[in-house]
Amino acid sequence: MSSIFEKLDKETSQNDCFWLPLDVLVKRDIGHNKIYLAELYILTETKQVKSRNFILTKTRIYKCKKESEIPKAMTVITWKKLEPFEENQQLEKKYGFRLGYRPIFQDFYTNTEIELDEWISNLSRLTIMGELEYDYAIIKEIGKGNFATVYLAEETESHVQFAIKFIDKEYMSHCPGGVSAILNEVVIMKKINHPYILKLHRVYEDKHFIYLVLEYLKGGDLLRRLHKKEKFTESTAARFIVNLLESLKYLHASHIVHRDLKPENLLMITNDSDVDFKICDFGLAYMSSSNQNLRCGSPGYAAPEIIQKKPYNQKVDIFSAGILLYIVLSGRPPFRGQNVKEILKQNSICRLTFHDKCWDSISKKGKNMILSLTNPNPSLRLSAEQALRHPWLKVSNLLKLGKELLPQTACDQYDQCNISCVSFDEINLSSSHKYLKYIENTHLILKTIQDKNQPSPDEKCKKSTDIVSNPESQNNANNNDS
């Protein structure tokens, strides 16, 4: 199958030229996103070897004159293929790398192998790589999805373990919106850098697969953690939501909306900490500051305005965060039903209650925090920044809850992604694919475990909820508790 990324790269080229004229974003891009500056050698059209300075940013390479930092031309590297090479010429070796696809490419040469390694180290995170098998040893399968399988792998050079998502290009191309979803995930994850968001290490592509090399976290997801612990203490839940809100504050400041926050998409960093996690799966995310209309997300977590087909914005993530807070405090979801339709109905009505016995020990400020995050009216719903100033999260209140001071955050120091330097504003997924994923990706259907002796509400509240993804098993769900 032909390269998916090559098609995108051609869209950024003009008149089939590798080097493009400069645009108005140059000064800002270099000022905010400069990564590396070094000398390289290139062949001119007359086959002469010329030395030039090159500036590397997150999305581009700028060509300058020799011994100058003033750019004269540029090329967008986001979708370009990177191929390192060695050439044996007489008694010496030449080291270099190629960027692009035939016939639109450029060969670059370095003086030494060390210089080549430095360039490859920087470029490999920003471009598309080709030969996965030379860089990683596959250990075992650790997950499987619709058109992707995730493997645990070890980088051959560093011996660091990664999770690699193998995406079947043939299957993906026949799934409506499948290609767009993957491209959406790649372009967003390449640009974000935050301690509580999963990092994309590299992207590879061959004839049959796209490979996403991701951080490997050993703690499992939040869903698995809740199966083990049932729920968190109030002080732990407060620290948990602070980290989630800090992450959303960062994303929303970068005009990124996740749209699918749920326990399966929060990966716990370790087995010991309940408050340290990383947000993953940006397949449904979008990059834009304007309102959206596409109906997507997961039943039980989607904001009411999405279900009601109303325009929405970044506040949909805040709603999902509030649902997650409800779940980690109680061990159960607020919207329950025997099938997806019933859950969506409760989700749309959005009436959260705290009648169960397990809420008796939760402070009024904690309950108010949940209601502030899940207000059905998005204009009255708190933003991430506002929520971080809620009285429940003040240090004095946390001390009353019997927990140590919250750690200092340094969110302002994190890299903000430069959305203006992306060659397109947003990759829209087809509405049919969105709706399909909305219905099929039902990851939270309450399955109340009934006891023959009919336990009291207090005993029921202590029981863990069972998360299922198979729609056929929804008939077993029970909605006796409210």
Phi, psi and omega in degrees: 000141182292164182290129176286322182287332179298321179298319179292321180297322180296329179293334180273348180274153178239124179056035178057038179251140177289312181269135183246156175292155180290153177237187186287348183273355188304306185299316181292318181299311180294321181294323185260332192238012181296130182247320191204144175224125181199167179272139174223164178245138177227158175269130177279176179298336178267013177069021175270144178273121182238139176268134179218154170273142180230135178253126179256127172243188184294334185231355188216162165239132177252134177263127180243170173287164180301134179059031179226153175245018177265113184292144178245336179204167183212163172215143178275127188253356188309318184250008182281144178278138180250124180228105175290154178207162172232139178237128176267112180237108182056246185259006182228156176260144173245133182249142180188188178210154178248137174242130176114190182231148177298136004264007183257097181207171176219132174266134178240144181237146177245167179282325185223167176293326179297317178297321178298315180300323180295316178294316181296321179301320180282318185285331186297335179274349187248345186239195178249126180266167185245313190256089182294319188296338179281340187254339186222146174251122181285134182258305181195163175281135181234359179187158181213137178233199183298306179231027179215146174235136182254131180240145169279132183219161179239130177290126188296327183278315185263343185064020175277140181272142178225160171259122182248122179269114177271115182252118181287111184295321182295311180295317181298322183292337180267356178266121182306123179079000184297313180297316180298322180297317180292315179298322178300314180297317182295311186294327179284314183292334177293337189255353183257146180213101184208141184296342180250023175231132183301136183265137172269117185278309181207163174233131177239158174211136169228196185297328189250334188224155162253136183241123175256115180268112188243161172304144175253122180246134188270356187273000184073185179263173182297327178301312179295322179297319179290331175296328181278319188255349183070307179200171180257158170291163182296321180294321177294318179298324179295316179293323178299312184289331175299314180296322179292317180292323176298320178296316180291325176300317178296311181298313184292328175294335178266010179062035177246129178241127186285310176073002180212046178285127180196168184304325181293339183258015171241110182264125181284134186290317180227172177279347187266323186262133176265358185247351181255120186210175174224134177285136179229181176059086179258025181296331179259001182289160175222155179246104180185150175263357181269162179291154181240166180229347184296135182272108183208169182125201180231133179306135181097342181238338183291142178293148182305324182294332176290312181297324181276007176059037177261158175300145183216169180221204185295346180295344178295328177292324179295319177301312180299323177297321177296322177295319178297321178296318176303316184291316183289337178276330185249338183083011181209156180279155180281333183251117186232154179187171182275349178204176183300320182301316180293320179296316179298323179296312178296320179300318182289318178296319172061057174251105179269134179236159180232041185280333183298152184301330184294343180275350182299329183270357181269134183294159177298325179294323178295317178294320178297325178299316179299313181295326179291328180279335186248021178304127181300335179270109184299333179289336177264347179290140181293151168276172179299317181295319178293319182296326179293345177260008180297142181305330180297332184262005177290148183302320181299321180289322180295326177295324176295328178284354176084031182236154179294167180301144175295141178295149176296138176256156180231045186299327182293343182272349182287152178294129173267131184289141183269086185297328184294344182266001177280145186285350175213153186284318183200142173264109182281133174269147182294144183296329180294319178293320180299313182295321179299315181292325180301315183281316187282331183272052179274102187255356180225090175244118183292128176241093183291127180276110183274138178257143181299330182271009180050078182296157180290164178303325179296317179292322179298322184294336180277347182281145181282152175272152181252125180263129180231151179245355181270113182304333182293334183276000183291338180295342180274353183291153183232141184238034182287331183270145178225000000 
